Amino acid sequence: MNIILLGPPGAGKGTQAAYLVDGRGMVQLSTGDMLRAAVAAGTPVGLQAKAIMAAGELVSDAIVTGILSERLDQDDVRRGFILDGYPRTPAQAAALEALLAEKGMHLDYVIVLAVDEEALVDRISGRFSCAKCGAGYHDRYKLPVRAGVCDVCGSTEFKRRPDDNAETVRTRLAEYRAKTAPILPFYEAKGLVRTVDGMAPIEDVKREIAAILDS
Ligand code: ADP
Ligand code: ADP
Ligand code: ZN
């Protein structure tokens, strides 16, 4: 099963993808994570992407599609993948069609996490993650079971993303509205879209997505 998780920054895509990785052995393909890894490693892609990401704007379609294409050539994606943060523009949606056709793959669902914009700044400003394993948390909505200790790996070091600040979030939301939301009709016309209430508690969203995938 191959799916896209679609929704604005802070909608819960990464959180839900992690459950699908744990529960179903699917592979999470987060272009944001891939770009952050490139920035951290100082690769040519990372050098080009760094300032754009810090400003909350979108990295070029060519760069992002390039890294996704390479990732889709790795064998593990045959277990089923979750696209998290891609496609983000109509051009990326078209590029994805071509990539999937070329690689003999298809999409089963586009799961849209519907959320109120007012909630997103709050979600993103409270977001943090484990510095060692990347597990995601929130200051109020998803704290580690033992304060200061990662549930997954036991690390006591956490980090916050430099682009998770109120001003940058506004730009990221504007980018979503202008460039990403317009790809929805394309997938609706294909009958792939399933909309989930992303304002519900994390466990409820998880259950709703499971019901779709098991239907
Ligand atoms: P995205 O990958 O879509 O940008 P995340 O999964 O990183 O979003 O979620 C953003 C923040 O909101 C995280 O801190 C996460 O713990 C929290 N979060 C995710 N889903 C929910 C939810 N349904 N209710 C409350 N908080 C949530
Ligand atoms: P979020 O879901 O919280 O917005 P991501 O981790 O998906 O965050 O993306 C972080 C940043 O990485 C984006 O603001 C953008 O600069 C860049 N990025 C990630 N995926 C893409 C993509 N598919 N196209 C263009 N830019 C991307
Ligand atoms: Zn951890």
mmCIF file of C-alpha atoms and ligand atoms in Angstrom:
data_model
loop_
_atom_site.group_PDB
_atom_site.id
_atom_site.type_symbol
_atom_site.label_atom_id
_atom_site.label_comp_id
_atom_site.label_asym_id
_atom_site.label_seq_id
_atom_site.Cartn_x
_atom_site.Cartn_y
_atom_site.Cartn_z
ATOM 1 C CA MET A 1 0.000 0.000 0.000
ATOM 2 C CA ASN A 2 1.343 3.417 -1.022
ATOM 3 C CA ILE A 3 -0.194 6.599 0.319
ATOM 4 C CA ILE A 4 0.235 10.348 0.469
ATOM 5 C CA LEU A 5 -0.396 12.172 3.752
ATOM 6 C CA LEU A 6 -1.471 15.654 2.783
ATOM 7 C CA GLY A 7 -2.026 18.625 5.049
ATOM 8 C CA PRO A 8 -0.511 21.943 6.086
ATOM 9 C CA PRO A 9 2.570 22.218 8.305
ATOM 10 C CA GLY A 10 1.683 20.945 11.754
ATOM 11 C CA ALA A 11 -1.328 18.922 10.576
ATOM 12 C CA GLY A 12 0.126 15.736 12.058
ATOM 13 C CA LYS A 13 1.626 14.050 8.984
ATOM 14 C CA GLY A 14 4.906 13.078 10.636
ATOM 15 C CA THR A 15 3.149 11.901 13.804
ATOM 16 C CA GLN A 16 0.782 9.628 11.896
ATOM 17 C CA ALA A 17 3.479 8.417 9.510
ATOM 18 C CA ALA A 18 5.481 7.185 12.507
ATOM 19 C CA TYR A 19 2.524 5.050 13.613
ATOM 20 C CA LEU A 20 2.210 3.529 10.142
ATOM 21 C CA VAL A 21 5.931 2.741 10.125
ATOM 22 C CA ASP A 22 5.678 1.020 13.533
ATOM 23 C CA GLY A 23 2.363 -0.699 12.990
ATOM 24 C CA ARG A 24 2.529 -1.746 9.343
ATOM 25 C CA GLY A 25 6.186 -1.724 8.389
ATOM 26 C CA MET A 26 5.591 0.989 5.832
ATOM 27 C CA VAL A 27 8.428 3.317 4.852
ATOM 28 C CA GLN A 28 8.140 7.048 5.606
ATOM 29 C CA LEU A 29 9.332 9.278 2.785
ATOM 30 C CA SER A 30 9.559 12.763 4.261
ATOM 31 C CA THR A 31 11.114 15.234 1.846
ATOM 32 C CA GLY A 32 11.507 17.655 4.769
ATOM 33 C CA ASP A 33 13.609 15.062 6.656
ATOM 34 C CA MET A 34 15.633 14.331 3.502
ATOM 35 C CA LEU A 35 16.313 18.045 2.988
ATOM 36 C CA ARG A 36 17.239 18.563 6.649
ATOM 37 C CA ALA A 37 19.680 15.649 6.371
ATOM 38 C CA ALA A 38 21.198 17.264 3.266
ATOM 39 C CA VAL A 39 21.518 20.599 5.071
ATOM 40 C CA ALA A 40 23.169 18.919 8.068
ATOM 41 C CA ALA A 41 25.589 17.037 5.805
ATOM 42 C CA GLY A 42 26.415 20.185 3.838
ATOM 43 C CA THR A 43 25.779 18.535 0.457
ATOM 44 C CA PRO A 44 25.243 20.729 -2.644
ATOM 45 C CA VAL A 45 21.469 20.198 -2.307
ATOM 46 C CA GLY A 46 21.686 21.139 1.367
ATOM 47 C CA LEU A 47 23.612 24.304 0.604
ATOM 48 C CA GLN A 48 20.944 25.376 -1.882
ATOM 49 C CA ALA A 49 18.021 24.454 0.367
ATOM 50 C CA LYS A 50 19.172 25.876 3.703
ATOM 51 C CA ALA A 51 18.152 29.545 3.374
ATOM 52 C CA ILE A 52 14.937 28.708 1.525
ATOM 53 C CA MET A 53 13.833 26.359 4.309
ATOM 54 C CA ALA A 54 14.802 28.860 7.001
ATOM 55 C CA ALA A 55 12.529 31.404 5.299
ATOM 56 C CA GLY A 56 9.639 28.927 5.122
ATOM 57 C CA GLU A 57 9.525 28.951 1.336
ATOM 58 C CA LEU A 58 9.456 25.930 -0.929
ATOM 59 C CA VAL A 59 12.618 24.378 -2.306
ATOM 60 C CA SER A 60 12.604 24.031 -6.102
ATOM 61 C CA ASP A 61 10.541 21.248 -7.639
ATOM 62 C CA ALA A 62 13.589 19.935 -9.501
ATOM 63 C CA ILE A 63 15.703 19.522 -6.348
ATOM 64 C CA VAL A 64 12.983 17.878 -4.304
ATOM 65 C CA THR A 65 11.812 15.584 -7.074
ATOM 66 C CA GLY A 66 15.433 14.572 -7.651
ATOM 67 C CA ILE A 67 15.953 13.436 -4.067
ATOM 68 C CA LEU A 68 12.597 11.666 -3.970
ATOM 69 C CA SER A 69 13.301 9.829 -7.217
ATOM 70 C CA GLU A 70 16.580 8.482 -5.832
ATOM 71 C CA ARG A 71 14.857 7.405 -2.648
ATOM 72 C CA LEU A 72 12.152 5.538 -4.590
ATOM 73 C CA ASP A 73 14.878 3.432 -6.205
ATOM 74 C CA GLN A 74 15.777 1.848 -2.864
ATOM 75 C CA ASP A 75 14.304 -1.611 -2.319
ATOM 76 C CA ASP A 76 12.629 -0.972 1.041
ATOM 77 C CA VAL A 77 9.937 1.246 -0.508
ATOM 78 C CA ARG A 78 8.451 -1.915 -2.047
ATOM 79 C CA ARG A 79 7.066 -2.672 1.446
ATOM 80 C CA GLY A 80 4.697 0.254 0.928
ATOM 81 C CA PHE A 81 5.444 3.927 1.475
ATOM 82 C CA ILE A 82 3.984 7.042 3.012
ATOM 83 C CA LEU A 83 4.742 10.277 1.224
ATOM 84 C CA ASP A 84 4.954 12.965 3.914
ATOM 85 C CA GLY A 85 5.444 16.501 2.581
ATOM 86 C CA TYR A 86 5.501 15.587 -1.103
ATOM 87 C CA PRO A 87 3.960 16.519 -3.516
ATOM 88 C CA ARG A 88 3.633 20.166 -2.513
ATOM 89 C CA THR A 89 2.955 21.812 -5.888
ATOM 90 C CA PRO A 90 1.006 20.853 -9.015
ATOM 91 C CA ALA A 91 4.336 20.371 -10.807
ATOM 92 C CA GLN A 92 5.425 17.893 -8.107
ATOM 93 C CA ALA A 93 2.140 16.010 -8.397
ATOM 94 C CA ALA A 94 2.730 15.686 -12.139
ATOM 95 C CA ALA A 95 6.353 14.645 -11.587
ATOM 96 C CA LEU A 96 5.203 12.020 -9.088
ATOM 97 C CA GLU A 97 2.794 10.534 -11.637
ATOM 98 C CA ALA A 98 5.651 10.177 -14.093
ATOM 99 C CA LEU A 99 8.019 8.709 -11.478
ATOM 100 C CA LEU A 100 5.501 6.141 -10.297
ATOM 101 C CA ALA A 101 4.643 5.089 -13.866
ATOM 102 C CA GLU A 102 8.330 4.746 -14.704
ATOM 103 C CA LYS A 103 8.982 2.639 -11.596
ATOM 104 C CA GLY A 104 5.827 0.522 -11.973
ATOM 105 C CA MET A 105 4.259 1.801 -8.729
ATOM 106 C CA HIS A 106 0.858 3.259 -7.885
ATOM 107 C CA LEU A 107 -0.919 5.236 -5.171
ATOM 108 C CA ASP A 108 -3.713 3.712 -3.091
ATOM 109 C CA TYR A 109 -4.890 6.735 -1.101
ATOM 110 C CA VAL A 110 -4.331 10.415 -0.546
ATOM 111 C CA ILE A 111 -5.213 10.962 3.104
ATOM 112 C CA VAL A 112 -5.957 14.595 3.834
ATOM 113 C CA LEU A 113 -5.562 15.787 7.427
ATOM 114 C CA ALA A 114 -8.091 18.597 7.760
ATOM 115 C CA VAL A 115 -7.148 21.146 10.440
ATOM 116 C CA ASP A 116 -8.077 24.697 11.416
ATOM 117 C CA GLU A 117 -5.312 27.134 10.580
ATOM 118 C CA GLU A 118 -5.507 28.797 14.006
ATOM 119 C CA ALA A 119 -4.411 25.536 15.611
ATOM 120 C CA LEU A 120 -1.299 25.179 13.510
ATOM 121 C CA VAL A 121 0.849 27.931 14.987
ATOM 122 C CA ASP A 122 0.179 26.434 18.415
ATOM 123 C CA ARG A 123 1.041 22.933 17.202
ATOM 124 C CA ILE A 124 4.220 24.027 15.497
ATOM 125 C CA SER A 125 5.489 26.313 18.259
ATOM 126 C CA GLY A 126 5.184 23.448 20.748
ATOM 127 C CA ARG A 127 6.810 20.827 18.519
ATOM 128 C CA PHE A 128 10.089 19.178 19.502
ATOM 129 C CA SER A 129 11.771 15.892 18.722
ATOM 130 C CA CYS A 130 14.312 13.458 20.080
ATOM 131 C CA ALA A 131 17.816 14.488 19.002
ATOM 132 C CA LYS A 132 18.852 10.841 18.729
ATOM 133 C CA CYS A 133 15.976 8.935 17.070
ATOM 134 C CA GLY A 134 13.808 11.782 15.768
ATOM 135 C CA ALA A 135 10.621 10.736 17.614
ATOM 136 C CA GLY A 136 8.171 13.644 17.613
ATOM 137 C CA TYR A 137 6.677 15.323 20.683
ATOM 138 C CA HIS A 138 4.675 18.380 21.712
ATOM 139 C CA ASP A 139 4.938 20.584 24.802
ATOM 140 C CA ARG A 140 1.274 20.002 25.637
ATOM 141 C CA TYR A 141 -0.237 17.399 23.304
ATOM 142 C CA LYS A 142 2.405 14.681 23.292
ATOM 143 C CA LEU A 143 4.904 14.751 26.125
ATOM 144 C CA PRO A 144 7.246 11.824 26.763
ATOM 145 C CA VAL A 145 5.782 9.418 29.344
ATOM 146 C CA ARG A 146 8.789 10.071 31.623
ATOM 147 C CA ALA A 147 9.600 13.774 31.634
ATOM 148 C CA GLY A 148 12.751 14.537 29.667
ATOM 149 C CA VAL A 149 13.277 10.961 28.434
ATOM 150 C CA CYS A 150 12.466 9.814 24.892
ATOM 151 C CA ASP A 151 9.797 7.059 24.927
ATOM 152 C CA VAL A 152 11.394 5.335 21.971
ATOM 153 C CA CYS A 153 15.142 5.346 22.623
ATOM 154 C CA GLY A 154 15.653 6.676 26.160
ATOM 155 C CA SER A 155 17.721 9.667 25.049
ATOM 156 C CA THR A 156 17.505 12.801 27.175
ATOM 157 C CA GLU A 157 18.426 15.202 24.365
ATOM 158 C CA PHE A 158 15.763 16.957 22.352
ATOM 159 C CA LYS A 159 15.766 19.557 19.587
ATOM 160 C CA ARG A 160 13.505 22.101 17.931
ATOM 161 C CA ARG A 161 13.460 23.034 14.259
ATOM 162 C CA PRO A 162 14.779 26.512 13.414
ATOM 163 C CA ASP A 163 11.833 27.067 11.040
ATOM 164 C CA ASP A 164 9.245 26.282 13.756
ATOM 165 C CA ASN A 165 8.756 29.904 14.800
ATOM 166 C CA ALA A 166 5.604 32.023 14.483
ATOM 167 C CA GLU A 167 6.814 34.259 11.615
ATOM 168 C CA THR A 168 8.128 31.428 9.447
ATOM 169 C CA VAL A 169 4.987 29.413 10.094
ATOM 170 C CA ARG A 170 2.916 32.212 8.535
ATOM 171 C CA THR A 171 4.993 31.981 5.356
ATOM 172 C CA ARG A 172 4.755 28.193 5.328
ATOM 173 C CA LEU A 173 0.970 28.355 5.690
ATOM 174 C CA ALA A 174 0.764 30.899 2.860
ATOM 175 C CA GLU A 175 2.880 28.583 0.685
ATOM 176 C CA TYR A 176 0.550 25.702 1.529
ATOM 177 C CA ARG A 177 -2.548 27.714 0.623
ATOM 178 C CA ALA A 178 -1.129 29.084 -2.617
ATOM 179 C CA LYS A 179 0.816 26.097 -3.937
ATOM 180 C CA THR A 180 -0.134 22.866 -2.186
ATOM 181 C CA ALA A 181 -3.896 23.046 -1.629
ATOM 182 C CA PRO A 182 -4.445 23.417 -5.416
ATOM 183 C CA ILE A 183 -3.249 19.844 -6.013
ATOM 184 C CA LEU A 184 -6.250 18.381 -4.168
ATOM 185 C CA PRO A 185 -8.694 18.461 -7.105
ATOM 186 C CA PHE A 186 -6.210 16.444 -9.155
ATOM 187 C CA TYR A 187 -6.371 13.553 -6.649
ATOM 188 C CA GLU A 188 -10.090 14.020 -6.025
ATOM 189 C CA ALA A 189 -10.700 13.468 -9.732
ATOM 190 C CA LYS A 190 -8.825 10.167 -9.423
ATOM 191 C CA GLY A 191 -11.054 9.112 -6.500
ATOM 192 C CA LEU A 192 -8.066 8.705 -4.160
ATOM 193 C CA VAL A 193 -8.867 11.326 -1.511
ATOM 194 C CA ARG A 194 -9.997 10.366 1.992
ATOM 195 C CA THR A 195 -10.379 13.219 4.465
ATOM 196 C CA VAL A 196 -9.700 12.737 8.162
ATOM 197 C CA ASP A 197 -10.481 15.155 11.017
ATOM 198 C CA GLY A 198 -6.972 16.249 11.959
ATOM 199 C CA MET A 199 -8.284 18.344 14.866
ATOM 200 C CA ALA A 200 -9.189 15.195 16.788
ATOM 201 C CA PRO A 201 -6.797 13.827 19.432
ATOM 202 C CA ILE A 202 -3.755 11.985 18.021
ATOM 203 C CA GLU A 203 -5.131 8.530 18.915
ATOM 204 C CA ASP A 204 -8.450 9.233 17.170
ATOM 205 C CA VAL A 205 -6.713 10.386 14.005
ATOM 206 C CA LYS A 206 -4.618 7.225 14.125
ATOM 207 C CA ARG A 207 -7.766 5.085 14.368
ATOM 208 C CA GLU A 208 -9.473 6.914 11.498
ATOM 209 C CA ILE A 209 -6.486 6.384 9.226
ATOM 210 C CA ALA A 210 -6.274 2.712 10.186
ATOM 211 C CA ALA A 211 -9.946 2.287 9.298
ATOM 212 C CA ILE A 212 -9.318 3.729 5.836
ATOM 213 C CA LEU A 213 -6.287 1.545 5.180
ATOM 214 C CA ASP A 214 -8.126 -1.568 6.391
ATOM 215 C CA SER A 215 -11.291 -0.896 4.410
HETATM 216 P P1 ADP B 1 3.465 17.734 10.285
HETATM 217 O O1 ADP B 1 4.390 16.575 10.006
HETATM 218 O O2 ADP B 1 2.181 17.658 9.520
HETATM 219 O O3 ADP B 1 4.139 19.062 10.090
HETATM 220 P P2 ADP B 1 3.611 16.840 13.089
HETATM 221 O O4 ADP B 1 3.203 15.424 12.997
HETATM 222 O O5 ADP B 1 5.051 17.128 13.285
HETATM 223 O O6 ADP B 1 3.046 17.659 11.801
HETATM 224 O O7 ADP B 1 2.750 17.512 14.256
HETATM 225 C C1 ADP B 1 2.986 18.857 14.656
HETATM 226 C C2 ADP B 1 2.950 18.959 16.191
HETATM 227 O O8 ADP B 1 1.610 18.762 16.648
HETATM 228 C C3 ADP B 1 3.801 17.908 16.887
HETATM 229 O O9 ADP B 1 4.375 18.487 18.030
HETATM 230 C C4 ADP B 1 2.791 16.813 17.267
HETATM 231 O O10 ADP B 1 3.173 16.147 18.471
HETATM 232 C C5 ADP B 1 1.504 17.594 17.464
HETATM 233 N N1 ADP B 1 0.317 16.873 16.975
HETATM 234 C C6 ADP B 1 0.213 16.034 15.916
HETATM 235 N N2 ADP B 1 -1.053 15.576 15.764
HETATM 236 C C7 ADP B 1 -1.781 16.171 16.744
HETATM 237 C C8 ADP B 1 -3.179 16.095 17.130
HETATM 238 N N3 ADP B 1 -4.070 15.342 16.447
HETATM 239 N N4 ADP B 1 -3.560 16.831 18.196
HETATM 240 C C9 ADP B 1 -2.668 17.599 18.889
HETATM 241 N N5 ADP B 1 -1.356 17.706 18.574
HETATM 242 C C10 ADP B 1 -0.914 17.000 17.526
HETATM 243 P P1 ADP B 2 6.109 20.761 7.655
HETATM 244 O O1 ADP B 2 5.281 19.610 7.283
HETATM 245 O O2 ADP B 2 6.149 21.020 9.111
HETATM 246 O O3 ADP B 2 5.818 22.004 6.854
HETATM 247 P P2 ADP B 2 8.464 19.661 6.279
HETATM 248 O O4 ADP B 2 9.463 18.991 7.121
HETATM 249 O O5 ADP B 2 7.601 18.858 5.397
HETATM 250 O O6 ADP B 2 7.627 20.559 7.288
HETATM 251 O O7 ADP B 2 9.182 20.762 5.368
HETATM 252 C C1 ADP B 2 10.091 21.707 5.897
HETATM 253 C C2 ADP B 2 10.593 22.594 4.772
HETATM 254 O O8 ADP B 2 11.306 21.803 3.804
HETATM 255 C C3 ADP B 2 9.500 23.300 3.964
HETATM 256 O O9 ADP B 2 9.099 24.507 4.559
HETATM 257 C C4 ADP B 2 10.211 23.514 2.624
HETATM 258 O O10 ADP B 2 11.132 24.586 2.700
HETATM 259 C C5 ADP B 2 11.043 22.233 2.487
HETATM 260 N N1 ADP B 2 10.323 21.157 1.758
HETATM 261 C C6 ADP B 2 9.977 19.923 2.264
HETATM 262 N N2 ADP B 2 9.334 19.199 1.341
HETATM 263 C C7 ADP B 2 9.267 19.976 0.224
HETATM 264 C C8 ADP B 2 8.709 19.786 -1.070
HETATM 265 N N3 ADP B 2 8.067 18.656 -1.407
HETATM 266 N N4 ADP B 2 8.832 20.818 -1.961
HETATM 267 C C9 ADP B 2 9.473 21.961 -1.644
HETATM 268 N N5 ADP B 2 9.995 22.206 -0.442
HETATM 269 C C10 ADP B 2 9.912 21.219 0.494
HETATM 270 ZN ZN ZN B 3 14.525 8.949 20.865
#
